[in-house]
Coordinates of C-alpha atoms and ligand atoms in Angstrom, one line a residue:
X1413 CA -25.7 6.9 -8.1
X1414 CA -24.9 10.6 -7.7
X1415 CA -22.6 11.5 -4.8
X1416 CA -23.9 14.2 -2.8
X1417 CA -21.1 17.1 -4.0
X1418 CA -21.1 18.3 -0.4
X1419 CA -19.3 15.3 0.5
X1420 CA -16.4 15.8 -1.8
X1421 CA -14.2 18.1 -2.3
X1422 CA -12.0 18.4 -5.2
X1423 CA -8.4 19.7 -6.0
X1424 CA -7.6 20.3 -9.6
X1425 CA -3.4 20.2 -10.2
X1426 CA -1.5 21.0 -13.5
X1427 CA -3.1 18.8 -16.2
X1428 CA 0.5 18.5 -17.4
X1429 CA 2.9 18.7 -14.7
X1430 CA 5.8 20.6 -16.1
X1431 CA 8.5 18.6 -17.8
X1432 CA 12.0 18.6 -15.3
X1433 CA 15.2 17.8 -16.5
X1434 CA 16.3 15.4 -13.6
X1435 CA 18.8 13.1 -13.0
X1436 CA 19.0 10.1 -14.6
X1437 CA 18.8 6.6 -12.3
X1438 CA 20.3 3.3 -13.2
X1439 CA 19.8 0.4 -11.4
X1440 CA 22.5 -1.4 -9.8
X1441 CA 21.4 -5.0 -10.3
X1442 CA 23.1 -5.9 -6.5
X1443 CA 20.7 -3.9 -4.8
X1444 CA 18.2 -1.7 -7.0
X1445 CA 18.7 1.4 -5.5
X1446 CA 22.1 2.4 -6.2
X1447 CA 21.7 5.2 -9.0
X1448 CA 24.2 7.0 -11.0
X1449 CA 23.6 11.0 -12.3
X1450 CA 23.3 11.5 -15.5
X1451 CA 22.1 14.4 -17.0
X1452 CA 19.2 13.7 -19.2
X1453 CA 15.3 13.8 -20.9
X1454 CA 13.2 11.1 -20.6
X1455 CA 13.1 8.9 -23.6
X1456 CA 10.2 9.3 -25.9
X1457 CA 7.3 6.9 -25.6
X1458 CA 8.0 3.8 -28.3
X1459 CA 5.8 3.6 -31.2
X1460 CA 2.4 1.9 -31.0
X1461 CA 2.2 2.4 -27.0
X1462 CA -0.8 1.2 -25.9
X1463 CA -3.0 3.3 -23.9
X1464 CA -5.2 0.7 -21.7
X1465 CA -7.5 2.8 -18.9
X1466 CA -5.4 1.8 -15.8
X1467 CA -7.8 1.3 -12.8
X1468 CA -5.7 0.9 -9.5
X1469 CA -7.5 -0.7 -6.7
X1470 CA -6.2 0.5 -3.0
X1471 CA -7.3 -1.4 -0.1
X1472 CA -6.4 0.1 3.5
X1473 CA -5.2 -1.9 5.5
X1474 CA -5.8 -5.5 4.4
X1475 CA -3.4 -8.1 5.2
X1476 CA -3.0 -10.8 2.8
X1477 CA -3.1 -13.9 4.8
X1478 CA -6.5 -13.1 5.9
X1479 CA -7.7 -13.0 2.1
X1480 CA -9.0 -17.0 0.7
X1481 CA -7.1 -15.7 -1.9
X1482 CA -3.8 -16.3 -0.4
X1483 CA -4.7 -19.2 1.5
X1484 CA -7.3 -18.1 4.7
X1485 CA -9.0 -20.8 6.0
X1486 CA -12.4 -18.2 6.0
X1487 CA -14.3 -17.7 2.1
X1488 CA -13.2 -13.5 2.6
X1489 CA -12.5 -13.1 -0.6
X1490 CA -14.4 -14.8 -2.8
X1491 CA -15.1 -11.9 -5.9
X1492 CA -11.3 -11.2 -5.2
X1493 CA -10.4 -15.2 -5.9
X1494 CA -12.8 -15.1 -8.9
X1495 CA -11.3 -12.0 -10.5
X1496 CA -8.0 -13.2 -10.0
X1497 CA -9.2 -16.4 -12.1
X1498 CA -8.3 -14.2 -14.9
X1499 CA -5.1 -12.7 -13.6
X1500 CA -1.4 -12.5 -12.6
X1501 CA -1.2 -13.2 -8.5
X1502 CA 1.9 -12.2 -6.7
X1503 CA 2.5 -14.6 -4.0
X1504 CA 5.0 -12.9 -2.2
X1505 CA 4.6 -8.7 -1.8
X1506 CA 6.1 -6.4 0.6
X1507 CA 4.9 -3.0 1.6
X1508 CA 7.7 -0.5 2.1
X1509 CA 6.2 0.8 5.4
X1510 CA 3.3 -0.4 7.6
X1511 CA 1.4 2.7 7.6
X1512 CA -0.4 4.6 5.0
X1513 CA 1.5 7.6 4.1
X1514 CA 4.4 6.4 3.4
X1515 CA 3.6 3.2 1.8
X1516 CA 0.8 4.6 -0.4
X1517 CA 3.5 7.0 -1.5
X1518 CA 5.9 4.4 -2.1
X1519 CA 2.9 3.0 -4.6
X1520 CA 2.4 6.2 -6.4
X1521 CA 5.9 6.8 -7.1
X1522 CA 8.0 3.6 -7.0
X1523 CA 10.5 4.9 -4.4
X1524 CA 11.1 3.8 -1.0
X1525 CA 9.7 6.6 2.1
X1526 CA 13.3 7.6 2.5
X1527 CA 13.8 8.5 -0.6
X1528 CA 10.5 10.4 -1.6
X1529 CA 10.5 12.2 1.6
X1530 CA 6.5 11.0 2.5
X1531 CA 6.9 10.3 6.5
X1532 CA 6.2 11.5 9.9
X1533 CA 8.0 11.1 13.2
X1534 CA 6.9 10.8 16.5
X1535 CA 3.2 11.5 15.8
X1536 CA 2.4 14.0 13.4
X1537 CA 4.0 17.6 14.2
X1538 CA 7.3 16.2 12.0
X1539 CA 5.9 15.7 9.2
X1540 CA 7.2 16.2 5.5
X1541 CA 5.8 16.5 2.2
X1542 CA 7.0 14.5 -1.1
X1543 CA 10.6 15.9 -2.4
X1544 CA 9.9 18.3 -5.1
X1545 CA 11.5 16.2 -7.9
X1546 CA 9.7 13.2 -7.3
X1547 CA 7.7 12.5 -10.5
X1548 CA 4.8 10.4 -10.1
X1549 CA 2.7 7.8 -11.6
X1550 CA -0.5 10.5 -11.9
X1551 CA 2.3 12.7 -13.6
X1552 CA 3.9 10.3 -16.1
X1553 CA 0.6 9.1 -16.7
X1554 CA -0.9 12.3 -17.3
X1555 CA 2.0 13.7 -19.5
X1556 CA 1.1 10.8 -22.0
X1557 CA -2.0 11.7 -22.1
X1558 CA -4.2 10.2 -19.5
X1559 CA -7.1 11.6 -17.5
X1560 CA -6.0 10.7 -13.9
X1561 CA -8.5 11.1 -11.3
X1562 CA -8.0 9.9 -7.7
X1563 CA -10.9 9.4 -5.0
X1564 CA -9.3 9.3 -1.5
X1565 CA -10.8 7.9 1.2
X1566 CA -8.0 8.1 3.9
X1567 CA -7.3 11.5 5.6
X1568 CA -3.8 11.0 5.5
X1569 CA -4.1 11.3 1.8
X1570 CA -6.0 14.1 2.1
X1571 CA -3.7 17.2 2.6
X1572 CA -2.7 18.5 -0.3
X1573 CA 0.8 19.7 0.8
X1574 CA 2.0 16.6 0.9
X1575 CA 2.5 16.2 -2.6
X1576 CA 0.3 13.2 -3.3
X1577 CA -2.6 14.9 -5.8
X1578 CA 0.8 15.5 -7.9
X1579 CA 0.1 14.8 -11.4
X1580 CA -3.8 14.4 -11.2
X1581 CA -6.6 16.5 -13.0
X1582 CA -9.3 15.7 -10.2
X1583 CA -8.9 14.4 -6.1
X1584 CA -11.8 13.6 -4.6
X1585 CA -11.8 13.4 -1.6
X1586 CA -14.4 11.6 0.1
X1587 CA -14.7 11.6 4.2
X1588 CA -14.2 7.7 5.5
X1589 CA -16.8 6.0 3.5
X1590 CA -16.9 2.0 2.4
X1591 CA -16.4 0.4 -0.7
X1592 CA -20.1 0.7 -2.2
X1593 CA -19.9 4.9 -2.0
X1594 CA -16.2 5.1 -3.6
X1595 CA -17.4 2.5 -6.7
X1596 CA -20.7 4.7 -7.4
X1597 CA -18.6 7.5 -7.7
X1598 CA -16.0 5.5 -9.7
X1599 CA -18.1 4.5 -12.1
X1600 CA -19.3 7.9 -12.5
X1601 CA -16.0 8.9 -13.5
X1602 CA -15.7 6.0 -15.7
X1603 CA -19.1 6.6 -17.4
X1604 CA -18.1 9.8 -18.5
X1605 CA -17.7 10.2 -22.2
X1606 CA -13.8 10.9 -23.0
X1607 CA -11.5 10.2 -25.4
X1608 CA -8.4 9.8 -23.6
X1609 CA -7.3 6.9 -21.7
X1610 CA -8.2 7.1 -17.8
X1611 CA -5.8 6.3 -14.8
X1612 CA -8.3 6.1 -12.0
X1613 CA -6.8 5.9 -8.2
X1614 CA -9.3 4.1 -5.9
X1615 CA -8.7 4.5 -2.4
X1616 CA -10.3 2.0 0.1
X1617 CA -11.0 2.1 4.0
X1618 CA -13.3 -0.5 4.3
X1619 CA -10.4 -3.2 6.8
X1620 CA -9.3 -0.1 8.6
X1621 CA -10.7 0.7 12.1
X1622 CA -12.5 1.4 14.1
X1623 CA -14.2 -1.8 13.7
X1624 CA -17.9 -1.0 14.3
X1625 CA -18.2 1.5 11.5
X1626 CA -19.3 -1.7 9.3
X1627 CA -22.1 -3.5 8.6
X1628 CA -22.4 -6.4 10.8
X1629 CA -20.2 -9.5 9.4
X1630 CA -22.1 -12.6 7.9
X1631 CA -20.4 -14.7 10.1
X1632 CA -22.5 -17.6 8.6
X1633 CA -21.0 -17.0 5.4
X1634 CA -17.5 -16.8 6.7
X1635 CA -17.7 -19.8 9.0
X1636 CA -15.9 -20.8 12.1
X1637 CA -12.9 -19.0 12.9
X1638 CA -9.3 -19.6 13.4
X1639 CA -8.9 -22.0 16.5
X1640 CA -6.3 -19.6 17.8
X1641 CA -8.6 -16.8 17.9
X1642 CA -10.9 -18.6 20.6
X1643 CA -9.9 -16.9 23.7
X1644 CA -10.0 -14.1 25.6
X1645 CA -7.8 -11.2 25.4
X1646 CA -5.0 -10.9 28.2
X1647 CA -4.7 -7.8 30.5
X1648 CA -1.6 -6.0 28.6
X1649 CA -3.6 -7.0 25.5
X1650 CA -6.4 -5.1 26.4
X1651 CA -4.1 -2.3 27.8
X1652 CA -2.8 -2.2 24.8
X1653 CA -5.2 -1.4 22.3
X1654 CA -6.1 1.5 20.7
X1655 CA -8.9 3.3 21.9
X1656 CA -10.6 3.8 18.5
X1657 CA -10.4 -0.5 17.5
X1658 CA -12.3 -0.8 20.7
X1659 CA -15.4 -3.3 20.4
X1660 CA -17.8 -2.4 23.5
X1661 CA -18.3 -5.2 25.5
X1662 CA -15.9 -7.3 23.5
X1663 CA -12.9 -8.8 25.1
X1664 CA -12.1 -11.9 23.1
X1665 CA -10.0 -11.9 20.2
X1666 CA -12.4 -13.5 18.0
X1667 CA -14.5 -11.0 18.4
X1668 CA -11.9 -8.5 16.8
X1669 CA -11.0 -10.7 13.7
X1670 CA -14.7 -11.4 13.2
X1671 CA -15.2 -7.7 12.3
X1672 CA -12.2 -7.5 10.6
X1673 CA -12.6 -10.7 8.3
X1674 CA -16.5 -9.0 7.8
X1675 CA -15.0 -6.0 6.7
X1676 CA -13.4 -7.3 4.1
X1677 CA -15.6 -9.9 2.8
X1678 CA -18.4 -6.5 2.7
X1679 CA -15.2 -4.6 0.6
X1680 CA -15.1 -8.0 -1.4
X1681 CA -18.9 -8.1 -2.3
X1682 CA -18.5 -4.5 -3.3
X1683 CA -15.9 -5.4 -5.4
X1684 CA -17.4 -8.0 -7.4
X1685 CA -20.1 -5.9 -8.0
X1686 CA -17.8 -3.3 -9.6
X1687 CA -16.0 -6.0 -11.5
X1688 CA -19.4 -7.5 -12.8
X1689 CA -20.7 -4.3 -14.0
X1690 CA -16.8 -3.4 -16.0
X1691 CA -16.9 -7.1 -17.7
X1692 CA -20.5 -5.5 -18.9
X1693 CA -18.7 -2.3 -20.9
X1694 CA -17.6 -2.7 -24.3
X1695 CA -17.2 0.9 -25.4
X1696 CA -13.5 0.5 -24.4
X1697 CA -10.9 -1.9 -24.5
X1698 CA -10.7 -3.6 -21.3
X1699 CA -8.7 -2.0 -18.7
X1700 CA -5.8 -2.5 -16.6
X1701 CA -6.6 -3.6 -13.3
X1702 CA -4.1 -3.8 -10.1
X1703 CA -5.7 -4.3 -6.5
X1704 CA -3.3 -3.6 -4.1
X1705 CA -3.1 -2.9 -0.1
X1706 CA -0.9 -0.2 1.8
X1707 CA -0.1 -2.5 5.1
X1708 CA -1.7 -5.1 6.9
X1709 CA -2.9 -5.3 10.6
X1710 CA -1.8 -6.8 13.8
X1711 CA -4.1 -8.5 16.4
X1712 CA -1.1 -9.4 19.1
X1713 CA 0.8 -11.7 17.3
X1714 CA 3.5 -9.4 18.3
X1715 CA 2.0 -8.2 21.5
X1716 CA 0.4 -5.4 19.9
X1717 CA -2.9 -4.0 17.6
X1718 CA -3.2 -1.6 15.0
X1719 CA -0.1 -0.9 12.3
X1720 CA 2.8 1.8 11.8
X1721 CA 5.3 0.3 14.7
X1722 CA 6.2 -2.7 13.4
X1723 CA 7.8 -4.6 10.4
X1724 CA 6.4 -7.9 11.1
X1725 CA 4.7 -10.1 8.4
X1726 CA 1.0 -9.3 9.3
X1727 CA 2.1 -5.6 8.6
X1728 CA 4.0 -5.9 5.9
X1729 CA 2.6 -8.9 3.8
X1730 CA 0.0 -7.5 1.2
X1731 CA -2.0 -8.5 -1.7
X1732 CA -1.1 -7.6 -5.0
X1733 CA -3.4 -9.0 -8.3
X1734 CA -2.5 -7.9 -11.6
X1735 CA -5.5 -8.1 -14.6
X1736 CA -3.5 -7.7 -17.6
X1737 CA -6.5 -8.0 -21.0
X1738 CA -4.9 -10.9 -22.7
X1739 CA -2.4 -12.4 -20.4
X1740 CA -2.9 -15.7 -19.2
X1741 CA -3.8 -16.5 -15.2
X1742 CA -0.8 -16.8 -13.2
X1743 CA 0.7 -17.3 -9.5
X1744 CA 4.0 -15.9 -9.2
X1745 CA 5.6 -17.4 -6.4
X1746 CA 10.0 -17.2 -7.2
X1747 CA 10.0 -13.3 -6.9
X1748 CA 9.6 -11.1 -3.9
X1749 CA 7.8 -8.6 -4.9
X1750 CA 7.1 -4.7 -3.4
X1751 CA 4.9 -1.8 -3.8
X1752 CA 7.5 0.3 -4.6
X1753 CA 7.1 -1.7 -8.3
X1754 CA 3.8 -1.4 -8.8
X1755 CA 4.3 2.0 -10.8
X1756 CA 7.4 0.7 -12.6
X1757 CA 4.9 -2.8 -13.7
X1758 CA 2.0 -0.4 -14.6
X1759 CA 3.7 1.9 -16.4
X1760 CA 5.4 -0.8 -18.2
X1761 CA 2.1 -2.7 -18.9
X1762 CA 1.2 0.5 -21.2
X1763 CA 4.6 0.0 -23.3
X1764 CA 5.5 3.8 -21.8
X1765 CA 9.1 4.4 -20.5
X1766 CA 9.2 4.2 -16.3
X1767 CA 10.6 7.3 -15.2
X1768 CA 13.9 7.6 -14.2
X1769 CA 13.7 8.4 -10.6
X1770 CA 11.6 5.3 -10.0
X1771 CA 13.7 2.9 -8.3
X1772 CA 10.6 0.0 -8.3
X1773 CA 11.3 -2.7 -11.5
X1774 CA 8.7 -3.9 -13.9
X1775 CA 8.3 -7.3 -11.8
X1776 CA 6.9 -9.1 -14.9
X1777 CA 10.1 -7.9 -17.1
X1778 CA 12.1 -11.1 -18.6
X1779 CA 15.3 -9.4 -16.6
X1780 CA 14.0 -9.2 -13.2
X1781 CA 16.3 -9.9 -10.4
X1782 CA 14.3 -12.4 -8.5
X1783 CA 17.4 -12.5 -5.4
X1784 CA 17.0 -8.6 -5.4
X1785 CA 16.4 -7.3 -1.6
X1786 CA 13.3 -5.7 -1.0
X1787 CA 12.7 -3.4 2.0
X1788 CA 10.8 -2.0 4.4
X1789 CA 10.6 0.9 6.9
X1790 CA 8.8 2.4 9.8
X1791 CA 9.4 5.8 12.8
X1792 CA 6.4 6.7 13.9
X1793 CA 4.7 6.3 17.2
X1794 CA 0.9 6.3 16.2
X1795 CA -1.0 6.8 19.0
X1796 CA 1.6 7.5 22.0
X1797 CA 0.3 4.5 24.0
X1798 CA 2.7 1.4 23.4
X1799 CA 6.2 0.8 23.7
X1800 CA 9.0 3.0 21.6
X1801 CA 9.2 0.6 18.6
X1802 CA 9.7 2.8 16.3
X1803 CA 13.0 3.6 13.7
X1804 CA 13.3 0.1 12.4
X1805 CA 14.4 -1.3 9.0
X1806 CA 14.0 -4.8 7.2
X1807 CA 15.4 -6.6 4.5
X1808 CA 13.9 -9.7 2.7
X1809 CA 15.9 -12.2 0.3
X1810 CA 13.5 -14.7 -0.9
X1811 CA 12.3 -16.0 2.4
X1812 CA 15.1 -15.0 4.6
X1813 CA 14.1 -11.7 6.6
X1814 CA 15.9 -9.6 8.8
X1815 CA 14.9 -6.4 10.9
X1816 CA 16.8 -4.3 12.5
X1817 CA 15.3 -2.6 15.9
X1818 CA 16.3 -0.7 18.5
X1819 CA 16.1 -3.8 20.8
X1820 CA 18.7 -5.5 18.4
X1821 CA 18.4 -7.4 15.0
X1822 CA 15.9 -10.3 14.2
X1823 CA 16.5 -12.4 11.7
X1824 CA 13.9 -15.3 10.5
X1825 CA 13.1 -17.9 7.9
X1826 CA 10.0 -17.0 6.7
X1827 CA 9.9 -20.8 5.1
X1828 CA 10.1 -22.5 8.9
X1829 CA 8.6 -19.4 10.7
X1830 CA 6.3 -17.6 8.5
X1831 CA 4.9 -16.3 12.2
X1832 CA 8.5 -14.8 13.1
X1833 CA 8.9 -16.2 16.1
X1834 CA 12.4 -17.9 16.5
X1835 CA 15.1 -14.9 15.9
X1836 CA 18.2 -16.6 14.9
X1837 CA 21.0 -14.2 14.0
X1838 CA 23.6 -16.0 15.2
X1839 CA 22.8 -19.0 13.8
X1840 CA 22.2 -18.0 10.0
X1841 CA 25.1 -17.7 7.4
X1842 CA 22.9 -14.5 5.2
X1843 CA 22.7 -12.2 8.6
X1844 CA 26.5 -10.1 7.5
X1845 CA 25.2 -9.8 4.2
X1846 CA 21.5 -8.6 5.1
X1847 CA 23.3 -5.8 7.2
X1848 CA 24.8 -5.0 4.5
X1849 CA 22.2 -4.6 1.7
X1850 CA 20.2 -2.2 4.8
X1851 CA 23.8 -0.1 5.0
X1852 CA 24.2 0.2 1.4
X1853 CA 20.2 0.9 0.6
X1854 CA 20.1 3.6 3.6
X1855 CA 23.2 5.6 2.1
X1856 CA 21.7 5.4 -1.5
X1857 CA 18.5 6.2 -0.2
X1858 CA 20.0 9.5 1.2
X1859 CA 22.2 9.7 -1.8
X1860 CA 18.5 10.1 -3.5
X1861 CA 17.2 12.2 -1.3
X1862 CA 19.6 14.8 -2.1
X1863 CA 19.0 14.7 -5.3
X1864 CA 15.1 14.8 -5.5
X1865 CA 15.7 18.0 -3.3
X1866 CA 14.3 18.8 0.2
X1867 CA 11.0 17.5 2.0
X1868 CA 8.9 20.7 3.3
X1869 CA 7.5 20.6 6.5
X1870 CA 3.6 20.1 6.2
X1871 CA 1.4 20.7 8.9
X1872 CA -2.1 19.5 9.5
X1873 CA -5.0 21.8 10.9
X1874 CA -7.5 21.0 13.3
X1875 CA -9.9 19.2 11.1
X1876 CA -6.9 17.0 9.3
X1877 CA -6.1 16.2 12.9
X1878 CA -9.5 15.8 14.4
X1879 CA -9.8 13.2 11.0
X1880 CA -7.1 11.7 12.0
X1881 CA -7.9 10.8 15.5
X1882 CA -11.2 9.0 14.6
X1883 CA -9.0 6.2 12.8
X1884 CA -6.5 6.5 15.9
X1885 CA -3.6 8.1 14.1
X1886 CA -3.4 10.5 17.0
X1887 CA -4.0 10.8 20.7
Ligands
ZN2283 ZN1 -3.3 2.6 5.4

């Protein structure tokens, strides 16, 4: 069960990050970003706070539509659908950005990338690091007492200046391993004997290319596959494709979501066996349990592989299952939901106060906004080898979505066209007001920014970049 310690190495930050007197947010119910500055402490935690081990589960790269949980016609899932048996499903979940720094930052600290400062553009020489008043869910979790331990798989996540290790006592950092490697050592971490409550950050790669890394897929398990995936790939297609998702030999597009559907039914086995052996311990109260995934993947449905450059629905639409000890099973379907509230929700699961720079919402609180706009937000050009998509911004109301591109706006009806294929701006009465929930959240976004102070410039040494070339984020 031991790791080999020559495969990790670990970064130790301040057990207690120090206290800040920063300015105080409110949430303008119109939009959820708009803030007001206050000076101000954090309140004090109420009386009787619970202090549940909060396990958050992070899975690279898995797009929800491909999970039996949420509907796929292939069993991918089925430890996943079993676990969530006993737990709150949101139906409806948008990831801020469809890549991972950003959107895994967005997770850890319940603010859009804009605002926390996570991002790159135009590959990765322009890159910045988290603002430096950002507080973070490792930090407020640790300041009330938590042990918070993080086992990174992605080398994104991996660079230290970037700010994400903020708040927790031990990063691991792991090279690209799957599933069964990160739950060994995550049960060693769990097994070991103390007292204080545990916020444990699991980072998974298992769905993430390059494809034949995994175990080959039990495509007799899984079944036939989509009908729409039976044919070969076209010219540009092929063209197209990242050089590191390459299948050798392979130029059908079933071929492609066969490894990726694999991939995720392996992550899924590992999971259950990591869920089995937790419903076995009784020394603690059961814990908190979010599974979660950064962004999604494409396989041409917009004329393209891979994920960063676009906003689209197969990018953007994740899972998000919530095990709360003692809550009944439930599928929330009226709310659109983000990752940017996954902090707020956990924090708030705990009965601690959700710090004030976190513009995210409890999702589960009686007062949630379920018309609130939700957003999402992508520059980069990964890879150098498709078309300049990049610098777009999207806005979803309940199921109307609009993105705005440098070839022009989109807007859809996810209800009629969950595939986002008939743009309609001229046709739809909510496209003036959808511009102007992006106008207003872009200058309170900056607004923020200013105040959480400037981004540093990080930059990445050879080995970060050599890393990050083997899952294709550079050329
Ligand atoms: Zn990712």
């Amino acid at each position: 069960m031991a790791v080999a310690t020559n495969e990790i190495s670990t970064g130790r930050v301040g057990r207690r990050p120090a206290q800040r007197t920063i300015a105080r947010l409110s949430i303008a119910a119109a939009i959820g970003v708009a803030f007001s500055l206050v000076a101000g402490c954090d309140r004090p935690a109420p009386e009787g706070a619970k202090r549940r081990d909060i396990y958050l589960l992070l899975v690279d790269t898995l797009r929800a539509d491909h999970l039996s949980l949420y509907g796929y016609g292939r069993p991918t899932s089925p430890n996943l659908d079993r676990f969530a048996e006993s737990a709150t499903v949101f139906e409806h979940v948008v990831a801020p950005a469809s890549w991972t720094l950003p959107s895994v930052a967005s997770v850890l600290t319940g603010l859009y990338p804009s605002a926390h400062g996570l991002r790159a553009r135009a590959h990765a020489e322009d890159m910045t690091a988290m603002r430096p008043a950002v507080k973070t869910l490792a930090g407020v979790l640790a300041s009330e007492g938590y042990r918070t331990v993080a086992v990174i798989t992605n080398p994104w996540l991996i660079n230290e200046e970037h700010g994400l290790a903020r708040g927790f006592e031990e990063y691991l950092r792991l090279p690209t391993v799957n599933a069964p490697r990160v739950n060994d050592l995550a049960r060693d971490i769990i097994s070991r004997s103390d007292p204080r409550p545990l916020f444990l950050y699991l980072h998974y790669m298992d769905p993430h290319g390059p494809f034949d890394r995994h175990p080959a897929s039990d495509s007799a398990a899984l079944g036939p596959l989509p009908a729409a995936s039976d044919r070969r790939l076209t010219t540009q297609e092929r063209l197209s494709m990242p050089e590191y998702l390459r299948l050798p030999g392979k130029a059908d597009l079933g071929s492609y979501i066969e490894a990726y559907d694999g991939a995720i039914r392996a992550w899924d086995q590992s999971f259950g066996d990591l869920i089995a052996w937790l419903d076995t311990r009784t020394s603690r109260p059961a814990p908190l349990i979010a599974v979660v995934a950064d962004h999604g993947e494409e396989f041409t449905e917009h004329g393209g592989w891979n994920h960063g450059e676009t906003l689209y629905e197969e990018q953007l639409f994740v899972p998000w299952v919530l095990r709360l000890p003692g809550r009944p099973p439930r599928r929330v379907s009226d709310r659109v939901v983000s990752l940017i509230d996954v902090a707020p929700t956990l924090v708030a699961a705990v009965e601690l106060p959700i710090a004030k720079t976190m513009v995210g919402s409890d999702v589960l609180a009686d007062d949630f906004d379920p018309d609130r706009p939700v957003f999402a937000e992508t520059d980069v050009r990964l890879g150098g080898i498709r078309d300049p998509r990049f610098a777009q911004r999207a806005v979803r109301r309940g199921e109307t979505k609009h993105i705005e591109k440098p070839s022009g706006p989109e807007c859809y009806d996810l209800a009629d066209d969950r595939s986002e294929r008939r743009s309609s701006c001229a046709e739809v009465s909510w496209h003036e007001r959808a511009v102007t929930d992006i106008e207003r959240w872009s200058r309170e976004n900056r607004e923020l920014a200013d105040l959480l102070g400037a981004a540093e410039a990080v930059s990445l040494d050879e080995e970060q970049r050599e890393r990050l070339r083997s899952i294709g984020y550079l050329d």
